[in-house]
Coordinates of N, CA and C in Angstrom, one line a residue:
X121 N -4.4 16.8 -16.4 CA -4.2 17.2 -15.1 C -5.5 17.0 -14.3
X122 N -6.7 17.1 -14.9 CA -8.0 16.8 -14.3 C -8.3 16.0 -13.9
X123 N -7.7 14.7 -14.9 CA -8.0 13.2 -14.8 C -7.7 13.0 -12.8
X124 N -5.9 13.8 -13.0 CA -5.1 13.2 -12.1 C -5.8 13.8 -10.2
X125 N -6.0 15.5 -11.0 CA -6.7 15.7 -9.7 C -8.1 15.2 -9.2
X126 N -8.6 14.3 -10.2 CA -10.2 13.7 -9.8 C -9.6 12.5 -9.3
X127 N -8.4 12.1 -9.6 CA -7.8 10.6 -8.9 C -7.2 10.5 -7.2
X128 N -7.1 12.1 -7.2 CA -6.4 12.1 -6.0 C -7.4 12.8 -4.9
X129 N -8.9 13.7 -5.4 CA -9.8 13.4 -4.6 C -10.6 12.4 -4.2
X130 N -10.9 11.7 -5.2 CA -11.6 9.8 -5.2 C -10.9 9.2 -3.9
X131 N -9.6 9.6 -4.2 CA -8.6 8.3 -2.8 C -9.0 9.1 -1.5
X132 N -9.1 10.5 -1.3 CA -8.9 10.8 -0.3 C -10.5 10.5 0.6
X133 N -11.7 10.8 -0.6 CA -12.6 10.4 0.1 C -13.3 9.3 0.0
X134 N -12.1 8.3 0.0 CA -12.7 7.0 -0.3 C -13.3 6.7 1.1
X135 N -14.1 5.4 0.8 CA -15.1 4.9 2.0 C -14.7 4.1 2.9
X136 N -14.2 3.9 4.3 CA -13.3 3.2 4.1 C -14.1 2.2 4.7
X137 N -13.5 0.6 4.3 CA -14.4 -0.6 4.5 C -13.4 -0.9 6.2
X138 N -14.8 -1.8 6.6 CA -14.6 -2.4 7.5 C -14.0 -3.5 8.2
X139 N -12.9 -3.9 8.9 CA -12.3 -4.9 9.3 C -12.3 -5.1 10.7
X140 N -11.8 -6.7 11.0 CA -11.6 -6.6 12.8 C -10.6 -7.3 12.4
X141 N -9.6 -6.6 13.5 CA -8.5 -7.0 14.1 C -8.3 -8.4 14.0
X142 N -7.5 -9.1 14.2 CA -7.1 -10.9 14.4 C -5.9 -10.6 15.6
X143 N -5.8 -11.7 16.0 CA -4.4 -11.6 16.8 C -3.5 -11.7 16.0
X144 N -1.9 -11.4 16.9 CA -1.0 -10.8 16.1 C -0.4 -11.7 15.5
X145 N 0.3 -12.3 14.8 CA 0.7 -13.7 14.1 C 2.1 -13.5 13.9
X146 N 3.0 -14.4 14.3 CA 4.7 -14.5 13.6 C 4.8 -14.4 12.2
X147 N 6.0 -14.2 11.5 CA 6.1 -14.4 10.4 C 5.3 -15.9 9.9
X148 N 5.7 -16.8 10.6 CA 5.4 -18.3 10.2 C 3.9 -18.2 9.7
X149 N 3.3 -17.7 10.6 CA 1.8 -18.1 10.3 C 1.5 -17.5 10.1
X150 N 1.9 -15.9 9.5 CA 1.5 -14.6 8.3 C 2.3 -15.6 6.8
X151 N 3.1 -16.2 6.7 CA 3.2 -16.7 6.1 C 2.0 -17.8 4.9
X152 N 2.0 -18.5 6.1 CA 0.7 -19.9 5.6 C -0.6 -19.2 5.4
X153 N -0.5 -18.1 5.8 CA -2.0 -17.5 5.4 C -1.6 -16.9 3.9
X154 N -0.5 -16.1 3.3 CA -0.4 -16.0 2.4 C -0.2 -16.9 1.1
X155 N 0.1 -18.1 1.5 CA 0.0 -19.1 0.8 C -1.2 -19.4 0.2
X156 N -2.3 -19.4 0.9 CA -3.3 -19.8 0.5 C -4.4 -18.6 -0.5
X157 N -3.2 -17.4 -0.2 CA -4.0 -16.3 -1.0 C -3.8 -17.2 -3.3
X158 N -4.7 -16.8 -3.9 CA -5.1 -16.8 -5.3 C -4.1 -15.3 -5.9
X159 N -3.6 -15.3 -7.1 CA -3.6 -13.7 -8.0 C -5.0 -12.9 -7.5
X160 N -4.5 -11.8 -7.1 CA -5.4 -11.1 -6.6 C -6.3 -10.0 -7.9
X161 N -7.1 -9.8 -8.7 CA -7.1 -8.9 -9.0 C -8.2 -7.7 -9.3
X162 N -7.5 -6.2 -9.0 CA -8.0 -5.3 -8.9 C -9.5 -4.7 -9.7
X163 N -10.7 -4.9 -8.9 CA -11.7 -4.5 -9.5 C -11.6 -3.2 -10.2
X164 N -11.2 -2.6 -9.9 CA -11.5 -0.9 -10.7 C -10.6 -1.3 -12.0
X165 N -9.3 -1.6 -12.5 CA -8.6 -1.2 -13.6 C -7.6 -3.2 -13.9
X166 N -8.3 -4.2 -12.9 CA -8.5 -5.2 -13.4 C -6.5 -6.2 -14.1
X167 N -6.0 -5.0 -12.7 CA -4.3 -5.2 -12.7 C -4.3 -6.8 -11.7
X168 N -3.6 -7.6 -12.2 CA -3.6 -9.2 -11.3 C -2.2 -8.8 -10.6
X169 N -2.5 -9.1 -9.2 CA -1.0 -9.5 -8.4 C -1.1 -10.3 -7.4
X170 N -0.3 -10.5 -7.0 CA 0.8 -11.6 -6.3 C 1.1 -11.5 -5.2
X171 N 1.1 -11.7 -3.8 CA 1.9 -11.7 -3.0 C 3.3 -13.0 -2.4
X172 N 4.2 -12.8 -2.6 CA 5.3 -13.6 -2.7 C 5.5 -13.9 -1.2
X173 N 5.5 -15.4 -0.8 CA 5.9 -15.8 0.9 C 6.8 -14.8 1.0
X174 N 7.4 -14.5 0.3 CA 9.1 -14.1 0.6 C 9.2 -12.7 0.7
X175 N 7.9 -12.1 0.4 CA 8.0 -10.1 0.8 C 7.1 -10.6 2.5
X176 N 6.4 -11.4 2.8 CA 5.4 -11.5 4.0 C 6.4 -10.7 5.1
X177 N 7.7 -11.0 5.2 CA 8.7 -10.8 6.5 C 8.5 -9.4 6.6
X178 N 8.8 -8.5 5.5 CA 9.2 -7.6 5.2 C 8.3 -6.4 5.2
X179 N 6.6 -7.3 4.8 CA 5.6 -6.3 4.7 C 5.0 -6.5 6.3
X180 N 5.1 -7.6 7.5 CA 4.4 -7.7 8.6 C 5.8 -6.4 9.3
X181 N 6.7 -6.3 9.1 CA 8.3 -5.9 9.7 C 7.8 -4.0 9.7
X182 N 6.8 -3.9 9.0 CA 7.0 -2.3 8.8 C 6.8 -1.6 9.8
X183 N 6.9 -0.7 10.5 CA 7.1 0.3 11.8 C 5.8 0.5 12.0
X184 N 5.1 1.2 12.7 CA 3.7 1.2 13.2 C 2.7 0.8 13.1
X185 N 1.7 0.5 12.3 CA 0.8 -0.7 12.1 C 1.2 -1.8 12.0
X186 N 0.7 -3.4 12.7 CA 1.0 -4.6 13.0 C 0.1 -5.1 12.1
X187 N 0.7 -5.0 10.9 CA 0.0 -5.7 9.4 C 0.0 -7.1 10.0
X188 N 0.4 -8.3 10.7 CA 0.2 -9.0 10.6 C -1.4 -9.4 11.0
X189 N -2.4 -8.0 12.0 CA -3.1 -8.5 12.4 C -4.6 -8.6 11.4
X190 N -4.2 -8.0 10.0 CA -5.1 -7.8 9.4 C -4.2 -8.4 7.8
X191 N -3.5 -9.3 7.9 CA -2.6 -9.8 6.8 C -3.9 -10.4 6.1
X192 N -4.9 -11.1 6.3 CA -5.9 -11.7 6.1 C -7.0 -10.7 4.6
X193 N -6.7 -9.8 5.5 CA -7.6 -8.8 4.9 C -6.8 -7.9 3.4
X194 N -5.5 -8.4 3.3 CA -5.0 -8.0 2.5 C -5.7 -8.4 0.5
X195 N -6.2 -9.2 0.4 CA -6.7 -9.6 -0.7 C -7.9 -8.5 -1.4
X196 N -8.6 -8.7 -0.5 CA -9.9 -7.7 -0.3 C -9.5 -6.3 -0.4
X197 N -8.9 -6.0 -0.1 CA -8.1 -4.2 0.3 C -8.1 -3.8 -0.9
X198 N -7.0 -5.3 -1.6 CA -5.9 -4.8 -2.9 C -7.0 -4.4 -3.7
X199 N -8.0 -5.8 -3.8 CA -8.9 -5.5 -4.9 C -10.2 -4.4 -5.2
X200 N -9.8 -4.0 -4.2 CA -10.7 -2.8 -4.1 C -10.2 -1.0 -4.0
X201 N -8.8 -1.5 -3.8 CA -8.3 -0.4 -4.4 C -7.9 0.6 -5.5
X202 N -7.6 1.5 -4.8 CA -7.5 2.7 -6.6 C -5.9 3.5 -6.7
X203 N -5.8 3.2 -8.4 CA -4.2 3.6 -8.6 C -4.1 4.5 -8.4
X204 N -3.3 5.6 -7.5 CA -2.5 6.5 -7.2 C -1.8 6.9 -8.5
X205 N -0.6 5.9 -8.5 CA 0.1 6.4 -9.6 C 1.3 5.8 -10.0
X206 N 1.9 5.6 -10.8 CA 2.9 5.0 -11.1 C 4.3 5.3 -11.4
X207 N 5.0 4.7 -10.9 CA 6.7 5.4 -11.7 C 7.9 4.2 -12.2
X208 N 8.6 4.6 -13.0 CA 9.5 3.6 -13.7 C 10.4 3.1 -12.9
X209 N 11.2 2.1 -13.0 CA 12.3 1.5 -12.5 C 13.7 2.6 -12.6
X210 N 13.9 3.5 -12.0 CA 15.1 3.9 -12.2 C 16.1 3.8 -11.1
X211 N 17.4 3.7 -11.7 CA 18.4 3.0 -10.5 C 19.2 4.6 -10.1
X212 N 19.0 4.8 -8.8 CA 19.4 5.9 -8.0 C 20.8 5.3 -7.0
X213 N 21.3 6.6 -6.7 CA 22.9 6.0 -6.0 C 22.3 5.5 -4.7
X214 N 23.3 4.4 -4.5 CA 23.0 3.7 -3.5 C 21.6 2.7 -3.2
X215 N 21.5 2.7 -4.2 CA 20.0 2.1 -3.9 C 20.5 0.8 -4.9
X216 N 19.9 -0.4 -4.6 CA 19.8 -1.6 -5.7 C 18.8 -1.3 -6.9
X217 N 19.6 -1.5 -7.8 CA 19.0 -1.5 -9.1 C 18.4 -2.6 -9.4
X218 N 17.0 -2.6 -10.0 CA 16.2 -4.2 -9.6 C 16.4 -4.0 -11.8
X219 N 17.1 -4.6 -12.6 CA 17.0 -4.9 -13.8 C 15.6 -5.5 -14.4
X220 N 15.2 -5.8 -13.5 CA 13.9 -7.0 -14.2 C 12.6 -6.6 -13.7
X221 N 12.6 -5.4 -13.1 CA 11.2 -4.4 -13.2 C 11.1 -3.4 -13.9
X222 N 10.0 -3.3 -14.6 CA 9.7 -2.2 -15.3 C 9.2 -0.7 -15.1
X223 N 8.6 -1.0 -14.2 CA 7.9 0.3 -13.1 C 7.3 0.0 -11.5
X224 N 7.1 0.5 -10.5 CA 6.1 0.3 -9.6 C 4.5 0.9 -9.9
X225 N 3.9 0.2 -9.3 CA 2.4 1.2 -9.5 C 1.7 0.8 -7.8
X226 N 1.4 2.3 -6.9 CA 1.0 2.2 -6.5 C -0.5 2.4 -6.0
X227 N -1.0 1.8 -5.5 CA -2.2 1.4 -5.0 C -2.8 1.9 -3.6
X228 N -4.0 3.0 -3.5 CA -4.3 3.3 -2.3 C -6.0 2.6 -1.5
X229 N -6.0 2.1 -0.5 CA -7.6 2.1 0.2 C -7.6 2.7 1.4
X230 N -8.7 2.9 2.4 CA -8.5 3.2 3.5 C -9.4 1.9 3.9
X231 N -9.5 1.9 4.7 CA -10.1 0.7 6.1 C -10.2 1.0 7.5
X232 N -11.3 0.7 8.3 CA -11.4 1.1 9.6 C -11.5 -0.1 10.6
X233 N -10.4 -0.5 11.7 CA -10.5 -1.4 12.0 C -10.9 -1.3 13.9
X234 N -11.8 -0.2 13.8 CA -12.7 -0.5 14.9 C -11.7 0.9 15.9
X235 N -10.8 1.0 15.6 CA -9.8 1.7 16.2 C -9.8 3.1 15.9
X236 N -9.3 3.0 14.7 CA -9.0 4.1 13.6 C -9.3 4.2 12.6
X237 N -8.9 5.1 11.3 CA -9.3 5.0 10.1 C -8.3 4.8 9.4
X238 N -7.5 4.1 8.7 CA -6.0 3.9 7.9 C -6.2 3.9 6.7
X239 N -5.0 4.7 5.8 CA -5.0 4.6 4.3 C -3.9 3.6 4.7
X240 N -4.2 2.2 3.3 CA -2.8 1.5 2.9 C -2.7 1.5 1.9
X241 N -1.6 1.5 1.5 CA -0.8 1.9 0.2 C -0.1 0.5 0.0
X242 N -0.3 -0.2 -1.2 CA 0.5 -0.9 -1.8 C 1.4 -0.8 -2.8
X243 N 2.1 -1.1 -2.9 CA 3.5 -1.2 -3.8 C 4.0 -2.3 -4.4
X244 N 3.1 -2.0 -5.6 CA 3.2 -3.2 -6.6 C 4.5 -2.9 -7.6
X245 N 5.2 -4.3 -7.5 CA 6.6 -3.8 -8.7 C 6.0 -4.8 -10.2
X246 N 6.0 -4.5 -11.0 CA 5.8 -5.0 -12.3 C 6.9 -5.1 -13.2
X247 N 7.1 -6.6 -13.0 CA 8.4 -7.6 -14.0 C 8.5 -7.1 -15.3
X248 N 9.3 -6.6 -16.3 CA 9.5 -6.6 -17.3 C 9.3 -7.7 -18.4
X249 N 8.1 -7.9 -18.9 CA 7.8 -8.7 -19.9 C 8.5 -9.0 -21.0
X250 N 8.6 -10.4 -21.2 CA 9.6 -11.3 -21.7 C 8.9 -11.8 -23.1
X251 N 9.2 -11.2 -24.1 CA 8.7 -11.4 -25.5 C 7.3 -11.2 -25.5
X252 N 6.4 -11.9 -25.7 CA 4.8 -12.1 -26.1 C 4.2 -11.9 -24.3
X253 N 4.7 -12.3 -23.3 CA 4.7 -12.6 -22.2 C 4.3 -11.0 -21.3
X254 N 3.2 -10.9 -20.8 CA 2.9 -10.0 -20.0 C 3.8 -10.1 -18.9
X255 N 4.1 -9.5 -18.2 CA 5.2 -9.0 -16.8 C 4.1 -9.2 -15.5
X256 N 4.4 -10.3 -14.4 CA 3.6 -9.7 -13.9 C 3.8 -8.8 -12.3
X257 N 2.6 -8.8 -11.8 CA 2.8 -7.8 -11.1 C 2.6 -8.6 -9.4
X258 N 3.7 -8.0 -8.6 CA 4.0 -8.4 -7.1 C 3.6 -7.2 -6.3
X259 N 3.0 -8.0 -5.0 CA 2.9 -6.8 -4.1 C 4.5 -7.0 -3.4
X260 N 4.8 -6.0 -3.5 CA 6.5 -5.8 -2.4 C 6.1 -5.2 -1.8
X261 N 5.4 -4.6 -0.9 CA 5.1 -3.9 0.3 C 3.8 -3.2 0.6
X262 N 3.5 -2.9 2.0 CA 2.4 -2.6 2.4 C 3.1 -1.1 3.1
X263 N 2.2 0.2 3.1 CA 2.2 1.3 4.4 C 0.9 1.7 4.6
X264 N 0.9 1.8 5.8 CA -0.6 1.9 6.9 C -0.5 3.0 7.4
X265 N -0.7 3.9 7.5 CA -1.1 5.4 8.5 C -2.2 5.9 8.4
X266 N -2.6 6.0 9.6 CA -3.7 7.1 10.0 C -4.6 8.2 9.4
X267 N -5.4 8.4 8.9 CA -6.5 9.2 8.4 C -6.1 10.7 8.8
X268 N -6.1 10.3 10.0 CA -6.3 11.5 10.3 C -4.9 12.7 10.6
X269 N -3.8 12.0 10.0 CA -2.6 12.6 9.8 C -2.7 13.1 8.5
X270 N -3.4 13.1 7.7 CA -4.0 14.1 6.3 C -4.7 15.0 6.2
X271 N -5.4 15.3 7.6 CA -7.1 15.8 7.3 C -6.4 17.1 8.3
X272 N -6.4 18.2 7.7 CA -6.0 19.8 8.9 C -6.6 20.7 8.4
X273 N -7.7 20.6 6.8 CA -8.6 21.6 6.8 C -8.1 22.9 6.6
X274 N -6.3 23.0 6.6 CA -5.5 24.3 5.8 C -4.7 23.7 5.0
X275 N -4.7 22.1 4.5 CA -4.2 21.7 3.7 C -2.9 21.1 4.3
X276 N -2.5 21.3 5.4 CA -1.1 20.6 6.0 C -1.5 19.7 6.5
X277 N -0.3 19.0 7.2 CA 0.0 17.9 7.2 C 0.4 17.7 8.8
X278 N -0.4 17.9 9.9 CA 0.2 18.0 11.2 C 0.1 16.5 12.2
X279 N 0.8 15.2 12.6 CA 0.6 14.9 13.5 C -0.3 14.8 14.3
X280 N -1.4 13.7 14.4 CA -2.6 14.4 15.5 C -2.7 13.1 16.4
X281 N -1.7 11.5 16.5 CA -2.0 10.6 17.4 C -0.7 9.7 17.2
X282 N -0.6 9.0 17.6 CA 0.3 7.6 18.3 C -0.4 6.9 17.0
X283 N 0.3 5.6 16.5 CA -0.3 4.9 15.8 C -0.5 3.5 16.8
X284 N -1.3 2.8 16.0 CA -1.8 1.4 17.3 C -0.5 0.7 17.9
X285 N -0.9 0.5 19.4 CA 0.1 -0.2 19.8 C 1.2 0.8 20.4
X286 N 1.6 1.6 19.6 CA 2.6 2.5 19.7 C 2.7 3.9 20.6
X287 N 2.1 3.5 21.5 CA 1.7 4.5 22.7 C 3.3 5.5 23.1
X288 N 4.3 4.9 22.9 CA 5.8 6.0 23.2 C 6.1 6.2 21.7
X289 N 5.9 5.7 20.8 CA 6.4 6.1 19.6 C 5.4 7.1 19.1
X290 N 6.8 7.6 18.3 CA 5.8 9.0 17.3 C 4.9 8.2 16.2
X291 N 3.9 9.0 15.4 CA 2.8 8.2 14.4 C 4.0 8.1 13.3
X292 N 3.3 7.2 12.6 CA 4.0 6.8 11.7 C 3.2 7.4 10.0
X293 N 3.8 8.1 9.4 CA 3.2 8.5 8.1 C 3.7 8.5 7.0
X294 N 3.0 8.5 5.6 CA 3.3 8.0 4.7 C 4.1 9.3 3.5
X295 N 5.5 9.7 3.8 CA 5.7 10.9 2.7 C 5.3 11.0 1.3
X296 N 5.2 9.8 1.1 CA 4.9 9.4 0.0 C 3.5 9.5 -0.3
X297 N 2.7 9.4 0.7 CA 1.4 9.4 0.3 C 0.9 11.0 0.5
X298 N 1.7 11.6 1.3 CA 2.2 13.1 1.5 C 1.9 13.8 0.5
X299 N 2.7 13.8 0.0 CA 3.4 14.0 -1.5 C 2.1 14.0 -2.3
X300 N 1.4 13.1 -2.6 CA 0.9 12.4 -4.3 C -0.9 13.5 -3.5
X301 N -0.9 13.4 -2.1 CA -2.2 14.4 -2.0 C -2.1 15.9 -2.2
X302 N -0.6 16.1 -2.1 CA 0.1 17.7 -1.7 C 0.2 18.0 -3.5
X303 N 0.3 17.1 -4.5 CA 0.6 17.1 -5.6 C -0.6 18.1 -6.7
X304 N -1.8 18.2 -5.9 CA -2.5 18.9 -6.9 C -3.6 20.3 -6.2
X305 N -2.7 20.5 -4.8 CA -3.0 22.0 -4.2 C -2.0 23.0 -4.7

């Protein structure tokens, strides 16, 4: 349990690196920039992954942060990130049952892009390895929220801004990342 709660102070006060903004890009050319990404892998625990053209739609598509303007910056992020935590493949109602993953393992950094401060969370799914054959690992998604929707100094969790761009919309936050900080108060 020590390990876990030293894992989940390390993320919260991680450092967060520095980025600028790009303009915003369509799928097409969030795309061709992904293309040219290499297996990415993780300096701290040295896990190789993937980004597949074919999650790009899905991970620029997410509600509040406009991942596409920092799609670039995604290699660097991954590799510098630190595991959260992992869980198995299990098939819940209503949900698609993916047969050919073995677990997710999620991945946290934070990053400041002149704006704000953002934790991203990746969500790596890991293939079920096929005889001698290591499984490998895909990024399926990206979530980006705000720093400062964690930070309330009584341990909650209160709303404190608009995410970029999103000046009528409510912020956007991560339950999930909710969760895994709320996990060892």
């Amino acid at each position: 349990m020590m390990e876990y709660t030293n894992r989940v102070t390390t993320i919260q006060n991680l450092e967060a690196q520095k980025i600028t903004l790009n303009m915003v890009l369509n799928q097409k050319e969030a795309e061709n920039i992904v293309r040219s990404f290499s297996p990415i892998k993780n300096l701290n625990d040295e896990r190789i992954a993937e980004i597949p053209v074919s999650t790009v739609g899905k991970i620029i598509k997410h509600k509040g942060y406009d991942v596409s303007r920092i799609i670039n910056y995604i290699p660097a992020l991954y590799e510098t990130s630190l595991l959260g935590w992992s869980e198995p493949e299990v098939h819940q109602k209503g949900h698609k049952y993916h047969p050919n993953i073995k677990e997710y393992h999620h991945y946290i950094n934070k990053f400041n892009d002149g704006i704000g401060e953002y934790f991203i969370r990746f969500t790596l799914s890991e293939e079920k390895a096929k005889k001698v054959k290591i499984g490998k690992n895909y990024i399926h998604s990206t979530f980006i929220s705000s720093v400062t929707i964690y930070k309330n100094g009584d341990g909650s969790q209160r709303i404190r801004e608009n995410s970029p761009g999103e000046a009528s919309s409510p912020p956007f936050y991560d339950l999930r990342l909710i969760n895994f900080f709320n996990s060892v108060k």
